[in-house]
C-alpha cells in the first residue's frame, strides 16, 4: 500500500473576507426597495459586513473548499461510533422536492397531508424497528433525543411523586458511554454516576447492582457497547434496573449492529433514540443536520414531545398536541423534516430484508477487518465483534512513539479517514474502527494494508504525518491558547503583534 | 440497495474462519427478533411514491401564503442551491481531522465571522439545531453565568412553542420562566420589567422583531437588565432583519441567537433549520457548541481546527456546557454561501424590501377594513391584524380563494391575542397582497 497514491487538492484559498471588494453600487432587489417603511433611526444600521465577491470567484471559493474536504463520497471513513456509511443517493433529491421545501410548518393540516403522511409512515416504521410503540420525530439530533428522553423520565417520576433530592435524582452510565449520555442527563437536571466497565469492556453486573437504588432514575446503555461487543447480560441488566424502579435507556448510536437480529424493546429498554444519519444513511453534512427520533413504551408515551402526527378517523393526518403531561417542545416545529424524509426513503428502499442484510454485512465487514489486523492492533474483550471494534496502538506507542493519533493522521495520507482516536478512554491508545456495510472487500483490504504498513514505516515519518492533505499537521494547541474565532479577531491579533 | 452479495460475504468470512451465523451467536435466543416492516421496494417505486405523496401538499407556490412565525420563505440564490449537492461537504463528518477538512473548517470559520458581525457580538459558534433551541441554550447560559439566580423574565408575546422550548432547557438548572405583559405598542412593557426584575433574575429574554413584527426597545431593556445584574439574551427570529436593524450586541445583549433558515433553505415543513449563537467575549468559555479557530499548520501556513473542546461533552461529559454534538453544519455552509452571493448591498436591499413589504401589507390590510393594532412606527415583515369576521371563518373563506392569510394568533401565541399574524417577504407578490386586501373588503 502506497501513501503516495493520494493527494488532496491544496489551494492557498483566502477567506471571503479577504476577497471582499466592498459594497457594490447595485445589487439584487434594487428595484423593489421603496423606502416606504421609515424605521426609527436608532435601529437602522449603516453596515452589516457581508463580503462582496464576484459570483464566479465565489463559486470557485466554494468548489475549492469542497475539494479540501473529505466525505464518504471521497473515500473510506472508518470513524468508529459515527457509522459513516455511503449515503444512498436515491433519497437525496426527495429532500429537495419543491413539494416538500415549499410547505410551511404552520400551514393548515389539510395543506400538509402529503408530508404528514410520510412522517406518519416513518413513525410507524421506527416503532417497529425499535420494538417500542410510540415515536416522536422532533429531536434534531441524537444528543437532543437523549435530552428529550431524560426530560421525559424526569417528568414521569415527577408525576409519580418520586423526584426529590434523595430519590430518582441520579442517572447511571457506564464509563465507556458516549459523552453525550452524561451531558444530556446533567442538562435534564440529574446527577450522573459513572460505573466502571468489566475487564471485558461490558457492564459489570455486580457494579450495576450496587449502583442502582431508589436514587436511580435511569441507566443509559448502548448495545452492542462502545467496544462493539454485544452485552449478553442485557436481560439481567434490564431486570436489575427495573427492580430498582428505574428506566432503561437505549442509545441508538449502535443500532446498525442489530437490525433484524434483536431490538431495544425486546432487550427490555423503555426508551431510546435513533441516529438517522448513522443507521439510515442520511448524509452527515460535516456536522449535521441529523435527526434523533425518540421511541418509548406506553407508560412514557404521554410525555413525548409534541406535536406528533396522528391519523384521524376520517383518514386525514392531524398534528396532536397531547395533554399537559407532554414535555412540550425542544426545537421549533416538527423536527428536521428533510432529513426524516431521506430516512424514510432509505427504510422503504431496504425494507426488512435489506436492513437485515445491512446489519449482517456491517458486522461481517467489522469482523473480517478485525481478524486481519488483530496481531498488529489487538482489542480487549471477546473476539467476536459487532459492527465496530476498539483496538489499541499501545504496542506501537511503546515501541516507537507512534500512537493512536499518529496512526490516524498517517492514514489520511493513504486517502482514508482516521478512525475515532483516544475514545473510549478505558482503552489505551484506542482506535475505534467502524467500516460499515457499504465498504467493499477491496476497500477493507486497502484499509488493512494501510494500517499494517503504517506499523512498518519509519516512526519519524509517521509522527510528522500527514503530508498529502490540504494542510500539514495543524497546531490545535496554539488555537486553544489564543482563540481566534472570527476573521476580525485574526486581523486584530495580527495588527497587535 | 448497494450491498455486497451474500455469497461474497460468506466467502470473505470464510477466509477469517467465520460463518454468518457465527456473527450473531452472542445474541441470546429469548431476545432475538426479526424486523416487522415490509420488504424493500425498488428505488424507482419508492421515489415515485414519495414524490406523489408529497404532491398532495398545497405549497407556497400553489396559493398566496402569508406565513412566518419562525419559518420564513426568502429567495435562495442559485449558488446555494447548487452547492447543496456537493458531495464532499454533504457527506463529511464533523471535522475532527483538521488536515483533511480545511475547506469545511474555513467555511465554518467564515460562518462564525458572519454570525458575529450580524449579531454584533465578539464570538460565535458553528451553529445550533435551530433558532428556537439556540435561544433555549442562551437562556440556560444566562442561568449558569449568574450566581444563585433562577428566574428568567420574558414577554408573554413569545410564541408558546418557543416558550416551551425555553422551559425544557432551563428545567434541569432549576430555572423558572416569568412572563411580562405587552405594552400598548406591542412590545415588552418596560414598567412591568422594572417592577419584576430583582436579584433573583438571571436573565431577560427578548425576541426582536417580535411575533407581532414589532421592534423591541432593546436599549432600555438592556439598561434595566444590566442595572439589575442580569444577562440580556436576545433572539432574532428572522436573520434577514439584521440587514436593516442593528444586531442585539449593539444594544448590549450578552448572548444573541437567531434563526438562519431563511438564508439556508426554504421552510421544508420546519426543518432542518439553523441556530445562530453569538456571545460577548466575557462568556466565550461558557458557550455551547462547536467552535472553529484560526491557527497554523506544520508549514506555518494558515489553518483552521475545532477548538476550546474542553467545554464539550466528549471531553467534559456531565460537566460540559451543553450536550450538543451534531449540529447543522451543512446549513451553516449554505447560509454563508447565500450571504456571499447577496453581498452587502444585496443583503441590505433584501431586508429593506421586507420592511417595505411588511409596511405595505399592514397599510393595505388596514385600508381594506382589518383592524391593525400595531402599525406605527413601522415594524419588519410581520403584522398582526383582525379581519372583519372571526379569524377562523376568515381563514376558511381565504382557503376557498387559494390564500393562506396568516397564522391564527391564538395558535401561535396562546396569550389571548386574537386575529392573524401575516408575513410578507421579498417573495410576496403585489398580486398576493391585492388578493388578501380584496378578500378583507369582500367580507367586510
Coordinates of C-alpha atoms in Angstrom, one line a residue, chain B residues 16-442:
Chain B
X16 CA -11.1 -15.5 8.5
X17 CA -12.8 -18.6 9.9
X18 CA -16.4 -17.4 10.4
X19 CA -19.8 -18.1 9.0
X20 CA -22.6 -15.5 9.0
X21 CA -24.4 -17.4 11.8
X22 CA -21.3 -17.2 14.0
X23 CA -21.5 -13.5 14.0
X24 CA -24.8 -13.3 15.9
X25 CA -24.5 -16.2 18.2
X26 CA -23.8 -13.7 21.1
X27 CA -27.5 -12.5 21.0
X28 CA -29.4 -14.7 23.4
X29 CA -32.3 -16.6 21.9
X30 CA -35.1 -15.1 24.0
X31 CA -34.4 -11.6 22.7
X32 CA -33.8 -12.4 19.0
X33 CA -36.3 -10.6 16.8
X34 CA -36.7 -10.2 13.0
X35 CA -37.9 -6.9 11.5
X36 CA -41.7 -6.4 11.3
X37 CA -41.7 -4.0 8.5
X38 CA -42.5 -4.6 4.8
X39 CA -39.8 -5.9 2.5
X40 CA -37.6 -3.5 0.4
X41 CA -39.1 -1.8 -2.6
X42 CA -37.3 -0.9 -5.9
X43 CA -35.7 2.5 -5.9
X44 CA -37.9 3.9 -8.7
X45 CA -41.1 2.8 -6.9
X46 CA -40.1 4.4 -3.6
X47 CA -39.1 7.6 -5.4
X48 CA -42.3 7.8 -7.4
X49 CA -44.5 7.0 -4.4
X50 CA -42.8 9.6 -2.1
X51 CA -43.0 12.2 -4.9
X52 CA -46.7 11.6 -5.5
X53 CA -47.4 11.7 -1.7
X54 CA -45.6 15.0 -1.5
X55 CA -47.6 16.3 -4.4
X56 CA -50.6 16.1 -2.1
X57 CA -49.3 19.1 -0.2
X58 CA -50.6 22.6 -1.1
X59 CA -47.4 24.6 -1.2
X60 CA -46.4 28.2 -1.1
X61 CA -46.4 28.1 -4.9
X62 CA -50.0 26.8 -5.1
X63 CA -51.6 29.6 -3.1
X64 CA -50.9 33.2 -1.8
X65 CA -49.3 32.5 1.5
X66 CA -48.6 34.9 4.4
X67 CA -47.0 32.5 6.9
X68 CA -44.0 33.4 9.0
X69 CA -43.9 32.8 12.8
X70 CA -40.4 31.4 12.9
X71 CA -40.1 29.9 9.5
X72 CA -39.6 32.2 6.5
X73 CA -39.7 31.9 2.8
X74 CA -36.9 34.0 1.2
X75 CA -35.2 33.8 -2.1
X76 CA -32.2 31.4 -2.0
X77 CA -29.6 32.3 -4.7
X78 CA -28.7 29.6 -7.3
X79 CA -25.2 29.3 -6.0
X80 CA -26.6 28.0 -2.7
X81 CA -28.9 25.5 -4.2
X82 CA -26.1 24.3 -6.5
X83 CA -23.7 23.8 -3.6
X84 CA -26.3 22.0 -1.6
X85 CA -25.5 18.9 -3.7
X86 CA -21.7 19.0 -3.3
X87 CA -20.8 15.5 -2.1
X88 CA -17.5 16.2 -0.2
X89 CA -19.2 18.7 2.1
X90 CA -22.6 16.9 2.3
X91 CA -21.1 13.5 3.2
X92 CA -18.3 14.6 5.6
X93 CA -18.5 14.1 9.4
X94 CA -17.7 16.7 12.0
X95 CA -14.2 17.8 11.0
X96 CA -12.3 16.1 13.8
X97 CA -9.3 15.5 11.4
X98 CA -8.4 19.1 10.6
X99 CA -5.7 18.4 8.0
X100 CA -8.1 16.7 5.6
X101 CA -11.1 19.1 6.2
X102 CA -9.6 22.6 5.8
X103 CA -12.3 23.6 3.3
X104 CA -15.2 22.8 5.6
X105 CA -13.3 24.3 8.6
X106 CA -12.7 27.5 6.7
X107 CA -16.3 27.7 5.7
X108 CA -17.4 27.3 9.3
X109 CA -14.9 30.0 10.3
X110 CA -16.5 32.3 7.8
X111 CA -19.9 31.4 9.2
X112 CA -18.7 32.3 12.7
X113 CA -17.4 35.6 11.4
X114 CA -20.7 36.4 9.6
X115 CA -22.7 35.4 12.7
X116 CA -20.7 37.7 15.0
X117 CA -21.0 40.6 12.6
X118 CA -24.7 40.2 12.0
X119 CA -25.4 39.9 15.8
X120 CA -22.8 42.5 16.6
X121 CA -21.0 40.4 19.3
X122 CA -17.5 39.1 19.6
X123 CA -17.6 35.4 19.0
X124 CA -20.0 32.8 17.5
X125 CA -20.1 29.1 17.2
X126 CA -20.7 26.9 14.2
X127 CA -24.4 26.8 14.8
X128 CA -27.1 25.1 16.8
X129 CA -30.1 22.9 15.8
X130 CA -32.4 25.9 15.1
X131 CA -33.0 29.4 16.4
X132 CA -35.6 28.3 18.9
X133 CA -33.3 25.7 20.6
X134 CA -30.4 28.1 20.4
X135 CA -32.5 30.6 22.4
X136 CA -33.0 27.7 24.9
X137 CA -29.3 27.3 25.3
X138 CA -28.8 31.0 25.6
X139 CA -31.2 31.3 28.5
X140 CA -29.6 28.2 30.1
X141 CA -26.3 30.0 29.8
X142 CA -27.8 33.1 31.4
X143 CA -28.7 30.9 34.4
X144 CA -25.2 29.4 34.6
X145 CA -23.3 32.7 34.3
X146 CA -25.2 34.3 37.2
X147 CA -24.9 33.1 40.7
X148 CA -27.9 32.0 42.8
X149 CA -30.4 33.5 40.4
X150 CA -33.1 31.3 39.0
X151 CA -35.6 33.5 37.2
X152 CA -35.9 34.3 33.5
X153 CA -38.2 37.1 32.5
X154 CA -39.7 37.1 29.1
X155 CA -42.6 38.9 27.5
X156 CA -45.9 37.0 27.1
X157 CA -46.0 37.6 23.4
X158 CA -43.3 35.0 22.8
X159 CA -44.8 32.1 20.7
X160 CA -45.8 29.3 23.0
X161 CA -43.8 26.6 21.3
X162 CA -40.6 28.7 21.8
X163 CA -41.7 29.3 25.4
X164 CA -42.0 25.5 25.9
X165 CA -38.5 25.1 24.4
X166 CA -37.1 27.6 26.9
X167 CA -38.8 25.7 29.7
X168 CA -37.3 22.4 28.7
X169 CA -33.8 23.9 28.5
X170 CA -33.9 25.5 31.9
X171 CA -35.8 22.9 33.9
X172 CA -32.7 20.9 34.7
X173 CA -31.0 24.0 36.1
X174 CA -34.0 24.8 38.3
X175 CA -34.8 27.9 36.2
X176 CA -38.3 29.4 36.1
X177 CA -39.9 31.4 33.4
X178 CA -41.9 34.5 34.4
X179 CA -43.9 36.5 31.9
X180 CA -44.0 40.2 31.3
X181 CA -47.1 42.0 29.8
X182 CA -47.2 43.6 26.4
X183 CA -47.2 47.4 26.1
X184 CA -49.8 49.2 24.0
X185 CA -47.2 49.4 21.3
X186 CA -47.0 45.6 21.0
X187 CA -43.6 45.4 22.7
X188 CA -42.3 44.5 26.1
X189 CA -43.8 46.6 28.9
X190 CA -40.8 48.4 30.3
X191 CA -42.5 49.5 33.6
X192 CA -43.5 45.9 34.2
X193 CA -39.9 44.8 33.5
X194 CA -38.6 47.3 36.1
X195 CA -41.1 46.1 38.7
X196 CA -40.4 42.5 38.1
X197 CA -36.7 42.4 37.8
X198 CA -34.7 41.8 41.0
X199 CA -31.7 40.0 42.4
X200 CA -33.4 36.7 41.7
X201 CA -33.4 37.5 37.9
X202 CA -30.8 35.6 36.0
X203 CA -31.8 36.8 32.6
X204 CA -34.2 38.8 30.5
X205 CA -35.1 37.1 27.2
X206 CA -36.4 39.1 24.3
X207 CA -37.3 38.4 20.7
X208 CA -36.9 41.2 18.1
X209 CA -38.6 41.8 15.7
X210 CA -41.1 40.1 17.9
X211 CA -44.0 37.8 16.9
X212 CA -46.1 40.9 16.1
X213 CA -43.4 42.2 13.8
X214 CA -42.5 44.9 16.3
X215 CA -39.0 46.1 17.1
X216 CA -38.3 45.9 20.8
X217 CA -36.8 48.8 22.7
X218 CA -33.5 46.9 23.4
X219 CA -31.6 50.0 24.5
X220 CA -33.9 50.5 27.5
X221 CA -34.3 46.8 28.2
X222 CA -30.5 46.3 28.2
X223 CA -30.1 49.2 30.7
X224 CA -32.7 47.8 33.1
X225 CA -31.4 44.3 32.8
X226 CA -27.8 45.2 33.4
X227 CA -28.6 47.5 36.3
X228 CA -30.2 44.5 38.0
X229 CA -27.1 42.4 37.3
X230 CA -28.9 40.0 35.0
X231 CA -28.0 38.8 31.5
X232 CA -29.8 40.0 28.4
X233 CA -30.4 37.3 25.8
X234 CA -32.0 38.3 22.5
X235 CA -33.3 36.1 19.8
X236 CA -33.9 37.4 16.2
X237 CA -36.5 35.0 14.6
X238 CA -35.7 36.0 11.0
X239 CA -32.0 36.8 10.4
X240 CA -32.8 38.9 7.4
X241 CA -34.0 41.7 9.7
X242 CA -30.4 42.3 10.5
X243 CA -29.7 43.6 7.0
X244 CA -31.6 46.7 8.2
X245 CA -31.5 46.7 12.0
X246 CA -28.7 46.7 14.5
X247 CA -27.7 43.4 15.9
X248 CA -28.5 42.7 19.6
X249 CA -24.9 43.2 20.6
X250 CA -25.2 46.9 19.6
X251 CA -27.6 47.4 22.5
X252 CA -25.5 45.4 24.9
X253 CA -27.0 41.9 24.7
X254 CA -24.7 39.4 26.4
X255 CA -25.9 36.5 24.3
X256 CA -27.7 36.6 21.0
X257 CA -29.3 34.0 18.8
X258 CA -31.1 33.9 15.5
X259 CA -32.8 31.7 13.0
X260 CA -30.7 31.3 9.9
X261 CA -33.0 29.0 8.0
X262 CA -34.3 32.0 5.9
X263 CA -30.9 32.2 4.2
X264 CA -30.1 28.5 4.0
X265 CA -33.1 26.8 2.6
X266 CA -36.9 27.1 2.1
X267 CA -39.2 26.2 5.0
X268 CA -39.2 22.4 4.3
X269 CA -42.1 22.0 6.8
X270 CA -40.0 23.5 9.5
X271 CA -36.7 21.6 9.3
X272 CA -33.8 21.4 9.0
X273 CA -33.2 25.0 10.3
X274 CA -30.1 26.7 11.6
X275 CA -29.5 28.3 15.0
X276 CA -27.1 31.2 15.2
X277 CA -25.3 31.7 18.5
X278 CA -23.0 34.6 19.5
X279 CA -21.7 35.9 22.8
X280 CA -19.7 38.7 24.3
X281 CA -16.1 37.6 24.7
X282 CA -16.5 37.5 28.5
X283 CA -18.7 34.4 28.2
X284 CA -16.7 32.6 25.5
X285 CA -15.7 29.6 27.6
X286 CA -19.2 29.0 28.9
X287 CA -20.8 28.9 25.4
X288 CA -22.3 25.7 23.9
X289 CA -21.5 24.1 20.6
X290 CA -18.6 23.6 18.2
X291 CA -16.0 26.3 17.7
X292 CA -13.5 26.6 14.8
X293 CA -10.4 28.6 15.5
X294 CA -7.7 30.1 13.3
X295 CA -4.2 28.7 13.7
X296 CA -1.3 27.4 11.5
X297 CA 0.0 24.1 10.3
X298 CA 3.4 22.4 10.4
X299 CA 4.5 24.6 7.4
X300 CA 3.4 27.7 9.2
X301 CA 0.5 28.3 6.7
X302 CA -2.9 29.5 7.8
X303 CA -5.0 26.6 9.1
X304 CA -8.2 26.0 11.0
X305 CA -9.3 23.5 13.6
X306 CA -12.0 22.8 16.1
X307 CA -11.0 24.4 19.3
X308 CA -11.9 25.0 23.0
X309 CA -13.2 21.5 23.0
X310 CA -12.8 21.1 26.8
X311 CA -16.2 22.9 27.1
X312 CA -17.8 20.0 25.2
X313 CA -19.5 16.7 26.1
X314 CA -16.9 14.4 24.6
X315 CA -14.3 15.8 27.0
X316 CA -16.1 17.3 29.9
X317 CA -19.0 14.7 30.0
X318 CA -21.6 15.6 32.7
X319 CA -19.9 19.0 33.3
X320 CA -20.0 20.1 29.7
X321 CA -21.5 23.4 28.8
X322 CA -24.0 21.5 26.6
X323 CA -24.8 18.0 25.3
X324 CA -24.8 19.3 21.7
X325 CA -22.7 17.2 19.3
X326 CA -24.1 17.0 15.8
X327 CA -25.5 20.5 14.9
X328 CA -26.4 21.9 11.5
X329 CA -23.1 22.5 9.8
X330 CA -24.2 21.9 6.3
X331 CA -26.8 24.6 6.6
X332 CA -24.1 26.9 8.0
X333 CA -22.2 26.4 4.8
X334 CA -25.3 27.1 2.8
X335 CA -26.1 30.2 4.9
X336 CA -22.6 31.5 4.3
X337 CA -23.0 30.9 0.5
X338 CA -26.2 32.8 0.4
X339 CA -24.9 35.8 2.1
X340 CA -21.8 35.9 -0.1
X341 CA -24.0 35.6 -3.1
X342 CA -26.1 38.6 -1.9
X343 CA -23.2 40.7 -0.9
X344 CA -23.5 43.7 1.4
X345 CA -25.8 45.7 -1.0
X346 CA -28.0 42.8 -1.9
X347 CA -28.5 41.7 1.7
X348 CA -29.4 45.3 2.8
X349 CA -31.8 45.6 -0.2
X350 CA -33.3 42.2 0.8
X351 CA -34.0 43.5 4.3
X352 CA -35.2 46.8 3.1
X353 CA -37.6 45.1 0.7
X354 CA -39.0 43.0 3.6
X355 CA -39.6 46.1 5.7
X356 CA -41.3 47.8 2.8
X357 CA -43.5 44.8 2.0
X358 CA -44.4 44.4 5.7
X359 CA -45.3 48.1 5.8
X360 CA -47.3 47.9 2.6
X361 CA -49.1 44.8 3.8
X362 CA -50.1 46.5 7.1
X363 CA -51.3 49.6 5.3
X364 CA -53.3 47.7 2.7
X365 CA -55.0 45.4 5.4
X366 CA -56.0 48.5 7.4
X367 CA -57.3 50.3 4.4
X368 CA -59.3 47.3 3.4
X369 CA -61.1 47.2 6.7
X370 CA -59.0 45.0 9.0
X371 CA -58.0 46.2 12.5
X372 CA -54.2 46.5 12.6
X373 CA -53.4 47.3 16.3
X374 CA -49.7 47.9 15.8
X375 CA -48.8 49.9 12.7
X376 CA -46.7 52.8 13.8
X377 CA -43.8 53.1 13.8
X378 CA -43.2 50.5 11.1
X379 CA -42.0 47.1 12.0
X380 CA -40.3 44.4 9.9
X381 CA -42.1 41.8 7.8
X382 CA -44.9 40.6 10.1
X383 CA -48.1 42.2 11.1
X384 CA -50.9 41.3 13.5
X385 CA -54.4 42.0 12.1
X386 CA -58.0 41.2 13.0
X387 CA -60.2 40.5 9.9
X388 CA -63.7 42.0 9.9
X389 CA -65.1 38.5 10.6
X390 CA -64.0 35.8 13.0
X391 CA -60.4 34.7 12.3
X392 CA -61.3 31.1 11.8
X393 CA -64.1 31.8 9.5
X394 CA -61.9 34.2 7.5
X395 CA -59.3 31.5 7.2
X396 CA -61.9 29.1 5.7
X397 CA -63.1 31.8 3.4
X398 CA -59.5 32.5 2.3
X399 CA -58.9 28.8 1.6
X400 CA -61.6 29.0 -1.0
X401 CA -59.7 31.8 -2.6
X402 CA -56.4 30.0 -2.5
X403 CA -55.0 32.2 0.2
X404 CA -53.4 31.3 3.4
X405 CA -53.9 34.6 5.2
X406 CA -51.6 34.2 8.2
X407 CA -51.1 32.2 11.4
X408 CA -54.0 32.4 13.9
X409 CA -52.5 34.3 16.8
X410 CA -54.2 32.0 19.3
X411 CA -52.4 29.1 17.7
X412 CA -49.0 30.8 17.8
X413 CA -49.2 32.8 21.0
X414 CA -51.6 31.2 23.3
X415 CA -51.8 34.5 25.3
X416 CA -55.3 35.7 24.4
X417 CA -54.3 37.5 21.3
X418 CA -57.0 37.4 18.6
X419 CA -56.6 37.7 14.9
X420 CA -54.0 36.6 12.4
X421 CA -50.3 37.2 12.0
X422 CA -49.3 37.7 8.4
X423 CA -45.9 37.8 6.9
X424 CA -44.7 39.4 3.7
X425 CA -41.2 38.9 2.3
X426 CA -39.5 39.9 -0.9
X427 CA -41.1 36.7 -2.4
X428 CA -44.6 38.0 -1.7
X429 CA -46.1 39.4 -4.9
X430 CA -48.2 42.6 -5.2
X431 CA -50.9 40.3 -6.6
X432 CA -51.0 38.3 -3.5
X433 CA -51.3 41.4 -1.3
X434 CA -54.1 42.6 -3.6
X435 CA -55.9 39.3 -3.3
X436 CA -55.8 39.3 0.5
X437 CA -56.8 43.0 0.7
X438 CA -59.7 42.4 -1.7
X439 CA -60.9 39.4 0.4
X440 CA -61.0 41.6 3.5
X441 CA -63.0 44.1 1.6
X442 CA -65.4 41.4 0.4

